[in-house]
Amino acid sequence: MRRLPPLTAIEAFVQVARTGSVKAAAQELALSAPALSRRVQALERFIDKPLFERRHQAVVLNEDGERLLQQIAPVLDRLTDAVESLTSGTEVLRLRLGVLPLFAAQRIFPHLAELRARHPQLHLDIDTAGHNMARVGDGLDAAITITRDPDPSLYAKRLDRNQVYAIGARSMIEGPDPVTDPQQLAKLTALIHRDMPDTFSAWRHAAGLDELEPLAIDHFDSGALMLEAAAQGLGVAFMHASHFDEAHDPRLAKLFDIEVASPYSYWFVCRPRAMQQKPVRLFHDWLVETLVEE
């Protein structure tokens, strides 16, 4: 049998690669930073190649490190799950899922009890950090992302088709100077999500107002905060109809009766071979059955 490097060295390498920080990885593994560095160096000596580019505040995988991580991280994750299932006395299926917070709160969490009742052995590790599609296969088993077009190298299932709404405070249409004409946006702030930068331009084009410029454009990376800003009268949020409908917030109102197909959709994405993994397959099938309207 071919000799293998120590499992502790492999575990240290994967943790540093995923966090991008020796300090953070050491905290996760309950080690000192020097002890963790020695484990990574032991792996590099074993394969006789450096795996990281060392920088002042971070470590970044080099080409060899990227290749090794892609091959070894899924194996380590499966090993971890196998040991956990044996030590817990029951089968545990764990899914590392990347998802945007607003989608999780509005569309997934209201149905999680149903998922747990159907698959009590399935457990979710929820990751709400950004750029989740880029991290699929590298720390995430699967992700729910919002995009125009998913990465063609990934398996992708569209979860919805939506419309863009102009969403503002209800006081904007019920006050003494109601906002009834889209031209009034020239005196208002547009609120745009960083993952959906073209929502306003798509809405403006559908309204036949390509030259219209708002007073200002404020960018957010949180849909929940966009809705709150709109409710407080801080601007007009250009978001999906589902975001408005699922918010159930009496402070909010759709400002104009304009039909605009969104260029963006929510997608479930994973590596093609990940669909062969039981936790990914179970969650995918439940998600599609629960949320997708054919």
mmCIF file with all atom_site columns, C-alpha atoms in Angstrom, residues 17 26 57 61 68 71 73-74 96 102 105 109 131 145 148 150 172 189 199 212 223 241 250 270:
data_model
loop_
_atom_site.group_PDB
_atom_site.id
_atom_site.type_symbol
_atom_site.label_atom_id
_atom_site.label_alt_id
_atom_site.label_comp_id
_atom_site.label_asym_id
_atom_site.label_entity_id
_atom_site.label_seq_id
_atom_site.pdbx_PDB_ins_code
_atom_site.Cartn_x
_atom_site.Cartn_y
_atom_site.Cartn_z
_atom_site.occupancy
_atom_site.B_iso_or_equiv
_atom_site.pdbx_formal_charge
_atom_site.auth_seq_id
_atom_site.auth_comp_id
_atom_site.auth_asym_id
_atom_site.auth_atom_id
_atom_site.pdbx_PDB_model_num
ATOM 1  C CA . ALA A 1 17  ? -7.480  26.639 2.075   1.00 0.00 ? 17  ALA A CA 1
ATOM 2  C CA . ALA A 1 26  ? -6.157  27.253 13.837  1.00 0.00 ? 26  ALA A CA 1
ATOM 3  C CA . GLN A 1 57  ? -2.249  38.995 5.905   1.00 0.00 ? 57  GLN A CA 1
ATOM 4  C CA . LEU A 1 61  ? -3.650  28.517 -2.877  1.00 0.00 ? 61  LEU A CA 1
ATOM 5  C CA . LEU A 1 68  ? -5.085  19.095 -4.520  1.00 0.00 ? 68  LEU A CA 1
ATOM 6  C CA . GLN A 1 71  ? -9.514  16.264 -5.206  1.00 0.00 ? 71  GLN A CA 1
ATOM 7  C CA . ALA A 1 73  ? -11.610 18.133 0.172   1.00 0.00 ? 73  ALA A CA 1
ATOM 8  C CA . PRO A 1 74  ? -14.676 16.111 -0.926  1.00 0.00 ? 74  PRO A CA 1
ATOM 9  C CA . ARG A 1 96  ? -23.089 22.382 3.187   1.00 0.00 ? 96  ARG A CA 1
ATOM 10 C CA . LEU A 1 102 ? -33.361 36.754 2.187   1.00 0.00 ? 102 LEU A CA 1
ATOM 11 C CA . ALA A 1 105 ? -35.660 33.462 5.394   1.00 0.00 ? 105 ALA A CA 1
ATOM 12 C CA . PHE A 1 109 ? -37.051 28.319 6.519   1.00 0.00 ? 109 PHE A CA 1
ATOM 13 C CA . HIS A 1 131 ? -20.149 34.704 -4.089  1.00 0.00 ? 131 HIS A CA 1
ATOM 14 C CA . THR A 1 145 ? -27.730 31.747 -6.085  1.00 0.00 ? 145 THR A CA 1
ATOM 15 C CA . ARG A 1 148 ? -28.617 35.772 -15.077 1.00 0.00 ? 148 ARG A CA 1
ATOM 16 C CA . PRO A 1 150 ? -25.177 30.027 -13.902 1.00 0.00 ? 150 PRO A CA 1
ATOM 17 C CA . MET A 1 172 ? -45.127 57.458 -0.826  1.00 0.00 ? 172 MET A CA 1
ATOM 18 C CA . THR A 1 189 ? -32.932 57.371 -4.547  1.00 0.00 ? 189 THR A CA 1
ATOM 19 C CA . THR A 1 199 ? -32.812 45.465 -12.164 1.00 0.00 ? 199 THR A CA 1
ATOM 20 C CA . LEU A 1 212 ? -34.430 58.546 -16.610 1.00 0.00 ? 212 LEU A CA 1
ATOM 21 C CA . GLY A 1 223 ? -32.091 42.127 0.436   1.00 0.00 ? 223 GLY A CA 1
ATOM 22 C CA . ALA A 1 241 ? -42.082 40.474 -6.899  1.00 0.00 ? 241 ALA A CA 1
ATOM 23 C CA . PRO A 1 250 ? -47.734 46.586 5.486   1.00 0.00 ? 250 PRO A CA 1
ATOM 24 C CA . CYS A 1 270 ? -23.753 22.091 -7.608  1.00 0.00 ? 270 CYS A CA 1
#
